[in-house]
Each structure stands twice: as structure tokens, then as C-alpha cells.
Coordinates of C-alpha atoms in Angstrom, one line a residue:
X943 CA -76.4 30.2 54.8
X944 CA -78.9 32.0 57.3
X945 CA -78.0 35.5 58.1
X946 CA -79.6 36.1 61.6
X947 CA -79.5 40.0 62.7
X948 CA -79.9 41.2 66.1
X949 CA -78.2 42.0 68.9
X950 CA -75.4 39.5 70.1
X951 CA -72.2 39.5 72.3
X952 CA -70.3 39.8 69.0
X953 CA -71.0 38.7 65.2
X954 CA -69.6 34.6 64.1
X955 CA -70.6 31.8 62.2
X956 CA -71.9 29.0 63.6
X957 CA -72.9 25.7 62.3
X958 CA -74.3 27.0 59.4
X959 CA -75.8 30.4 60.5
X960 CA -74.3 34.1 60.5
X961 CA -75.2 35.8 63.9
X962 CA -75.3 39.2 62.9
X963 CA -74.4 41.6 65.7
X964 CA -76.0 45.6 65.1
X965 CA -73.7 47.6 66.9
X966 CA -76.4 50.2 67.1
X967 CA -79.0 48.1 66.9
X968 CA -81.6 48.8 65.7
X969 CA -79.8 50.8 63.1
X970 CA -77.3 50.1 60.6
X971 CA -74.1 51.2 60.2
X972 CA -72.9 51.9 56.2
X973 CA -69.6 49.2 57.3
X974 CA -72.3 46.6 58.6
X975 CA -74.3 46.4 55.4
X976 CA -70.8 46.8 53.3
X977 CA -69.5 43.4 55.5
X978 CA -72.8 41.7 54.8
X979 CA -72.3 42.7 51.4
X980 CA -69.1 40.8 51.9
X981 CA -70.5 37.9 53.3
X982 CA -73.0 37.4 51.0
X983 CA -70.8 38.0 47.7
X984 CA -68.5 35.2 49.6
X985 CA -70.8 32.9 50.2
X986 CA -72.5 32.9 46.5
X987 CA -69.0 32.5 45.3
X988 CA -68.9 29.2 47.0
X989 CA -72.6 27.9 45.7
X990 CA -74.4 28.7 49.0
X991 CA -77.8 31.0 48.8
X992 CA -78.2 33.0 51.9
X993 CA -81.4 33.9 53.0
X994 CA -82.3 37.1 55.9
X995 CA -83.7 37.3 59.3
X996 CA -84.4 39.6 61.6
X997 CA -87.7 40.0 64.4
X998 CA -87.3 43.7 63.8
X999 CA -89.5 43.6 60.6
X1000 CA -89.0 47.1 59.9
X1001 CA -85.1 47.0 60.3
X1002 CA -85.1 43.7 57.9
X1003 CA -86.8 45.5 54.9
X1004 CA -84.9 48.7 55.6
X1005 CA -81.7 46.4 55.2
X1006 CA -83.2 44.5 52.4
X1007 CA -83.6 47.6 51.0
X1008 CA -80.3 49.2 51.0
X1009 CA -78.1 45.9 49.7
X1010 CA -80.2 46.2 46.9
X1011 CA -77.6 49.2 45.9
X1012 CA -74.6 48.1 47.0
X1013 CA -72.7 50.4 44.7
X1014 CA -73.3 52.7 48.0
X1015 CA -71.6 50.8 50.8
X1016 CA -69.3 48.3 49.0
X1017 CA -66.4 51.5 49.3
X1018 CA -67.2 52.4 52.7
X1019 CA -64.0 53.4 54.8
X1020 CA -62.9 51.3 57.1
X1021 CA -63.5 52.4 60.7
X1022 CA -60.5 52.7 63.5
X1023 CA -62.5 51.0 65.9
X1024 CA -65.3 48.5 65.7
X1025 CA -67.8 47.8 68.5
X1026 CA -70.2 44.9 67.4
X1027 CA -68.2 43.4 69.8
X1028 CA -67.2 45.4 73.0
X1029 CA -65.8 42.9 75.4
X1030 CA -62.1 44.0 75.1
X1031 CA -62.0 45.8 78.7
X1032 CA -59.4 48.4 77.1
X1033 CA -60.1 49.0 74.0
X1034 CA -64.1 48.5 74.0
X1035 CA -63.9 47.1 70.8
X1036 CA -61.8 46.0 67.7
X1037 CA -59.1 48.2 66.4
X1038 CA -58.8 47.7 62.8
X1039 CA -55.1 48.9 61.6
X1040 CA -53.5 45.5 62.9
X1041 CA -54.8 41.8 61.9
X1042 CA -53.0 39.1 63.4
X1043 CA -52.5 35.3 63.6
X1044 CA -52.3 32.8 66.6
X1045 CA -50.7 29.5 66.8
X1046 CA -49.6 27.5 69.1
X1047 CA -46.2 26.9 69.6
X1048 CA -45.7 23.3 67.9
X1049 CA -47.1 25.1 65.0
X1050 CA -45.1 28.0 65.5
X1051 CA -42.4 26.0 65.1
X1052 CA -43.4 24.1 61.4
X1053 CA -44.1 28.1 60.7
X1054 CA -41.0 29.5 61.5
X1055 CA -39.1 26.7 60.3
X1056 CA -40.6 26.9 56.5
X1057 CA -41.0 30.9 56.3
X1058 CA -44.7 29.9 55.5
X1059 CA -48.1 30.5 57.3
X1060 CA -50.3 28.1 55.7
X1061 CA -54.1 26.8 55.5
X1062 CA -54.7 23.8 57.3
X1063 CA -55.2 22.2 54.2
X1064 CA -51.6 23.0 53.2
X1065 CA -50.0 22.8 56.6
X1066 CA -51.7 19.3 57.6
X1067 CA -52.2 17.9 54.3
X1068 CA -55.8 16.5 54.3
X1069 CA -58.4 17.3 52.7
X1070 CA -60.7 19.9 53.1
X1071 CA -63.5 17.7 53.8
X1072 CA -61.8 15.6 56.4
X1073 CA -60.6 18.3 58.3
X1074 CA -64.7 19.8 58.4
X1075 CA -65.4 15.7 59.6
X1076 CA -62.9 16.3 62.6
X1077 CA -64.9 16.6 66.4
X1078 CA -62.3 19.9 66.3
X1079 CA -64.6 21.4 63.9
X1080 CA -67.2 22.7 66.8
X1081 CA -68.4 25.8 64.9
X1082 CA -69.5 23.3 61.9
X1083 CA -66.9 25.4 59.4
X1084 CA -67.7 24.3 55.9
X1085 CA -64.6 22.5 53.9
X1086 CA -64.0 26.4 52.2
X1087 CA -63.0 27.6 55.7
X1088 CA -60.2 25.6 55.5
X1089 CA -58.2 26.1 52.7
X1090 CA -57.5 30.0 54.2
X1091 CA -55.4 31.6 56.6
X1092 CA -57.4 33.2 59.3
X1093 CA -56.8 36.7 60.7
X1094 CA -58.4 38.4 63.4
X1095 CA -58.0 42.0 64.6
X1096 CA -54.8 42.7 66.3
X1097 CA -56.5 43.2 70.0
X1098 CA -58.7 40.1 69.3
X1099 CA -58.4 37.4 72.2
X1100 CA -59.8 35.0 70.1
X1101 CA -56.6 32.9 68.9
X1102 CA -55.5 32.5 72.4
X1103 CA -58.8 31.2 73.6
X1104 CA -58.6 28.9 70.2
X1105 CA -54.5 28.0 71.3
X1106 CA -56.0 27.0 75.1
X1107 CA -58.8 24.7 73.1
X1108 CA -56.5 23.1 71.1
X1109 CA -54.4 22.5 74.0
X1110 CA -57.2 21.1 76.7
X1111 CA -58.8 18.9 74.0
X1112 CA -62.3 21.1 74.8
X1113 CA -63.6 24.6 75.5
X1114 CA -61.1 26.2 78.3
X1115 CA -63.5 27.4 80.8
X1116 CA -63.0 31.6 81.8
X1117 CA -60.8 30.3 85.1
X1118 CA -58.5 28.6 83.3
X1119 CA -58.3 31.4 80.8
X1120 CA -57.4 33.8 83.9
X1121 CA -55.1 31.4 85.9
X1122 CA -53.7 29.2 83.8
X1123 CA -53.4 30.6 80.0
X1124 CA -50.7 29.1 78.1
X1125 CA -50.7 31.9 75.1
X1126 CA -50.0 30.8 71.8
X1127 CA -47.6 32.8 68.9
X1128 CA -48.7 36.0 67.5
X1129 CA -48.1 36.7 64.0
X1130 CA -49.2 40.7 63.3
X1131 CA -49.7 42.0 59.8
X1132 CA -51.0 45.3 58.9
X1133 CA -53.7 45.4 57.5
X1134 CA -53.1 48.1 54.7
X1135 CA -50.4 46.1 53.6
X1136 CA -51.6 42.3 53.6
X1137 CA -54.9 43.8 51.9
X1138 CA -53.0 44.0 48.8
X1139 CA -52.1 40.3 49.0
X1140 CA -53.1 38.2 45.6
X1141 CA -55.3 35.8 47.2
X1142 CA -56.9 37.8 49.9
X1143 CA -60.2 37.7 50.9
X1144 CA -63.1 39.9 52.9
X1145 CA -65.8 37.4 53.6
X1146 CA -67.6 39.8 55.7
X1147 CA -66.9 37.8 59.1
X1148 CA -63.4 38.2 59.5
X1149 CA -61.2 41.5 58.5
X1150 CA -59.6 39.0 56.1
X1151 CA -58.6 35.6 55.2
X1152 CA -55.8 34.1 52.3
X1153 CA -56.1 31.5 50.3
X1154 CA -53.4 28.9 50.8
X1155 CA -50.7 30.6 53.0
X1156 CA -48.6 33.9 53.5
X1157 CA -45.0 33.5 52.9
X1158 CA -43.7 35.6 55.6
X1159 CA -40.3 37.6 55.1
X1160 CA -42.4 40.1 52.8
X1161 CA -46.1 40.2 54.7
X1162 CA -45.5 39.7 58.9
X1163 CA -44.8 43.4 60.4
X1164 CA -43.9 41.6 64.1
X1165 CA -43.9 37.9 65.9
X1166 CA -44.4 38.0 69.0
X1167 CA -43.2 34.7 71.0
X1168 CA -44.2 34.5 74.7
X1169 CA -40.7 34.4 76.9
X1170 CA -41.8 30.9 77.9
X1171 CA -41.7 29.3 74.2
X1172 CA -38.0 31.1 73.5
X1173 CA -36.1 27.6 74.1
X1174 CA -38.5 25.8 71.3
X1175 CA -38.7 28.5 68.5
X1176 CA -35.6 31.0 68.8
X1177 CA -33.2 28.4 67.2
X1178 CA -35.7 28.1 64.3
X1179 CA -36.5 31.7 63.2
X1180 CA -34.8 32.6 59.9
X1181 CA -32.5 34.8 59.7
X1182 CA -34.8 37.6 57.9
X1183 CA -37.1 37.5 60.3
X1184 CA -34.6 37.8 63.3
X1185 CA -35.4 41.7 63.5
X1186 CA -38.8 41.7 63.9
X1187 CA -39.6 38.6 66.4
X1188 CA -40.2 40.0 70.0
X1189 CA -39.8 37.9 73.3
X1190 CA -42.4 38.4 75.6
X1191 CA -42.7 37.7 79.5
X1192 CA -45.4 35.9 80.4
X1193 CA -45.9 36.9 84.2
X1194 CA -49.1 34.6 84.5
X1195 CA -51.8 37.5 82.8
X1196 CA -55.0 35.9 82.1
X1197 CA -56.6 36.2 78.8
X1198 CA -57.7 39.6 78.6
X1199 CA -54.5 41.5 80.1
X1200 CA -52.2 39.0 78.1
X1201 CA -54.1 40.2 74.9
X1202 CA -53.7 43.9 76.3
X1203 CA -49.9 43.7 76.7
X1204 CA -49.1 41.9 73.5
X1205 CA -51.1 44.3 71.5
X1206 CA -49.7 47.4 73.4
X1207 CA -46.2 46.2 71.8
X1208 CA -48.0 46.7 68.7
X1209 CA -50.4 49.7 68.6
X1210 CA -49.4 51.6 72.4
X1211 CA -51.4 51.6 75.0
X1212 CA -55.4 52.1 74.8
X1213 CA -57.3 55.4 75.7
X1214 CA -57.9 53.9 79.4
X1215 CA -54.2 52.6 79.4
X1216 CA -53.0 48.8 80.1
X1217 CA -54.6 46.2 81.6
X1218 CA -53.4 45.5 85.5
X1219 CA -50.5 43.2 85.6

């Protein structure tokens, strides 16, 4: 795997290549090198080398130098807020108590029905490699990727824009994510809690991932179901979960103020308070 480090709109993997976002470029932050610590642990435990890049020469060696201690950043606190990426227009980057899953809501409904969110190996049962064959697979995931549960931090817009792909068949292009969003089914953990999970993982990209699946009755904190996907899901959500499902009104938001609202439920409002509408 080729770890590219730079400045970018945010940091992802993409067919094959980690695009390392600075968020002080071009320094370092102790939690950067701890994540590519992370990464790279991750991805030797799978059988892939990685191998650094960077145009900044200087910043490369300097990095190259420090992961050669890792005992120094591998305990690093966690910070409240991240900013590699800063495109949340509220927060201005990602808060980090809250992780959170998005489905949509025919998967919802398998979810809710079994008291299980599971990998897409478990939940579609195929296998791994078939599912990294699929056109779906845009981002080139390897067959790993799929055999985990991904979460993404609680004011992440990133499952919705997944839910609205998944949906159209393609990318959803930014108009339709402001005037037209269908959002998907939030499933919010905290993350001090779901950290202690048996088969979790930090693979340096996302705050976490778990192999297999997360029963939910003792992990989810809150479910929160758009208004519009009540009549589908209410009847199917067990009765120990009854208390902590909210119903949300969806009052046509686009992406960004949908994520805002949701996540206010959560955490409160931000610092600059909630989005318009």
C-alpha cells in the first residue's frame, strides 16, 4: 500500500493508495503519526508492505524518523476535534466522542429485525472476494475491508452520501445531495464504549472498524430513523431497543444541515450553532 502525504480535502483510501491529509501541513501532529502507525501495523497484519511518499523531502525523513519510535505516539490521546478534514460547515471538523453507522433503510430493516449490524460478508453472504469484484466497489477496497463494520465519526456526512450512491446506482452529484437527499439510518456508538469491543480495530483510516458484526442491545447508544422511514422500520425494532430509537423529521435538509441536525440530537449544537433549516 502507498502512503501518499500532503495536503488534501480530507485523508481516504483509494484504489490502492492512502491519501494522507497534514492537517498542519507541513508539520505533524503526534495523533497523525500515531494513525499512520495504525495504518501501517493494519496493513502488515494483512500481508501488504507499505511504502512512503511525500514531495516535501524534509517532512518525509522527519516522519520517517519519528515512526521509527513508535513507543512515543502509539498512546497518544485522542483529540476532541479533528481537522484533516474541515468541510463540516459547523463543526470545522470531526468530533471524536461519537462514531456512527449508516444504512439505508432496506438494510435497516434486516438490522433491526436480527439485533445484528453485520459485515457485508456476514450480512450478504458472499465472499469477500466477490464483493471487492462488484462495479460498487469504486474505491478499489481490498476483500479485508469487507469482512468489518465501518464507523465513521458521529458528525461525518459520509454514510448519507454512501446511502444516496447506493440508491442512484452512481455518485449523487452535490444538487441532488441538497435537494433531494433521501438519508439513510443512523446507528451512534460511543466511542469509549465500542473501543472495548473484542474484535475492534484502529486501522488508521477510520476511528474504528469490527470484525464480523456488533450485536446491538449492549453496543448502540441511539438509532436515529428519519420520520419518513417510520412506517418500514418501527414495527421491526426489538423491544430492547425501543428506548433508544429516535424519529426524525426530515423537512427536505440537504446533506450538510441533515448531518448537523441528526448529530445535534446526539452531541448539542456546535460552537457556531445549527445549520439553517
Amino acid at each position: 500500500m502507498r502512503i501518499e502525504i500532503g495536503q488534501y480535502e480530507f485523508t481516504e483510501v483509494w484504489d490502492g493508495v492512502l491519501y494522507k491529509n497534514l492537517s498542519q501541513y507541513p508539520a505533524v501532529t503526534d495523533w497523525e503519526l500515531r494513525t499512520l502507525l495504525e495504518f501501517m501495523a493494519y496493513e502488515a497484519a494483512q500481508g501488504r508492505a507499505c511504502i512512503l511518499a511525500c514531495e516535501n523531502e524534509a517532512l518525509l525523513r522527519q516522519i520517517e524518523a519519528k515512526l521509527r519510535e513508535p513507543e512515543k505516539y502509539l498512546h497518544t490521546p485522542r483529540p476532541r476535534l479533528l481537522t484533516e478534514c474541515t468541510a463540516c460547515p459547523v463543526r470545522r471538523g470531526c468530533e471524536t466522542e461519537w462514531v456512527c453507522h449508516t444504512a439505508p433503510p432496506e438494510n435497516a430493516l434486516s438490522i433491526l429485525r436480527s439485533g445484528w449490524l453485520l459485515s457485508a460478508v456476514k450480512a450478504r453472504g458472499l465472499p469477500a472476494r466477490q464483493l471487492m469484484a462488484e462495479s460498487r466497489n469504486a474505491a478499489g477496497d481490498p476483500e479485508d475491508y469487507f469482512h468489518y463494520v465501518m464507523l465513521s465519526w458521529g458528525n461525518c456526512q459520509a454514510g448519507d452520501r454512501l446511502v444516496m450512491e447506493r440508491r442512484l446506482g452512481r455518485f449523487p452529484t452535490e444538487a441532488e445531495l441538497e435537494n433531494a437527499l433521501v438519508p439513510g439510518v443512523r446507528f451512534y456508538f460511543r466511542y469509549d464504549v465500542l473501543a472495548r469491543h473484542p474484535n475492534r480495530v484502529f486501522d488508521g483510516v477510520l476511528p474504528m472498524k469490527v470484525r464480523d458484526g456488533i450485536e446491538l442491545a449492549p453496543w448502540v447508544h441511539r438509532i436515529l430513523i428519519p420520520e419518513c422511514h417510520r412506517g418500514l422500520l418501527e414495527g421491526s425494532v426489538p423491544e430492547t431497543l425501543r428506548d433508544r430509537v429516535l424519529y426524525v423529521p426530515h423537512r427536505g435538509e440537504g446533506l450538510w444541515a441533515w448531518s448537523e441536525k441528526v448529530y445535534s440530537l446526539i452531541a448539542g449544537p456546535g460552537q457556531n450553532g445549527p445549520c439553517e433549516g
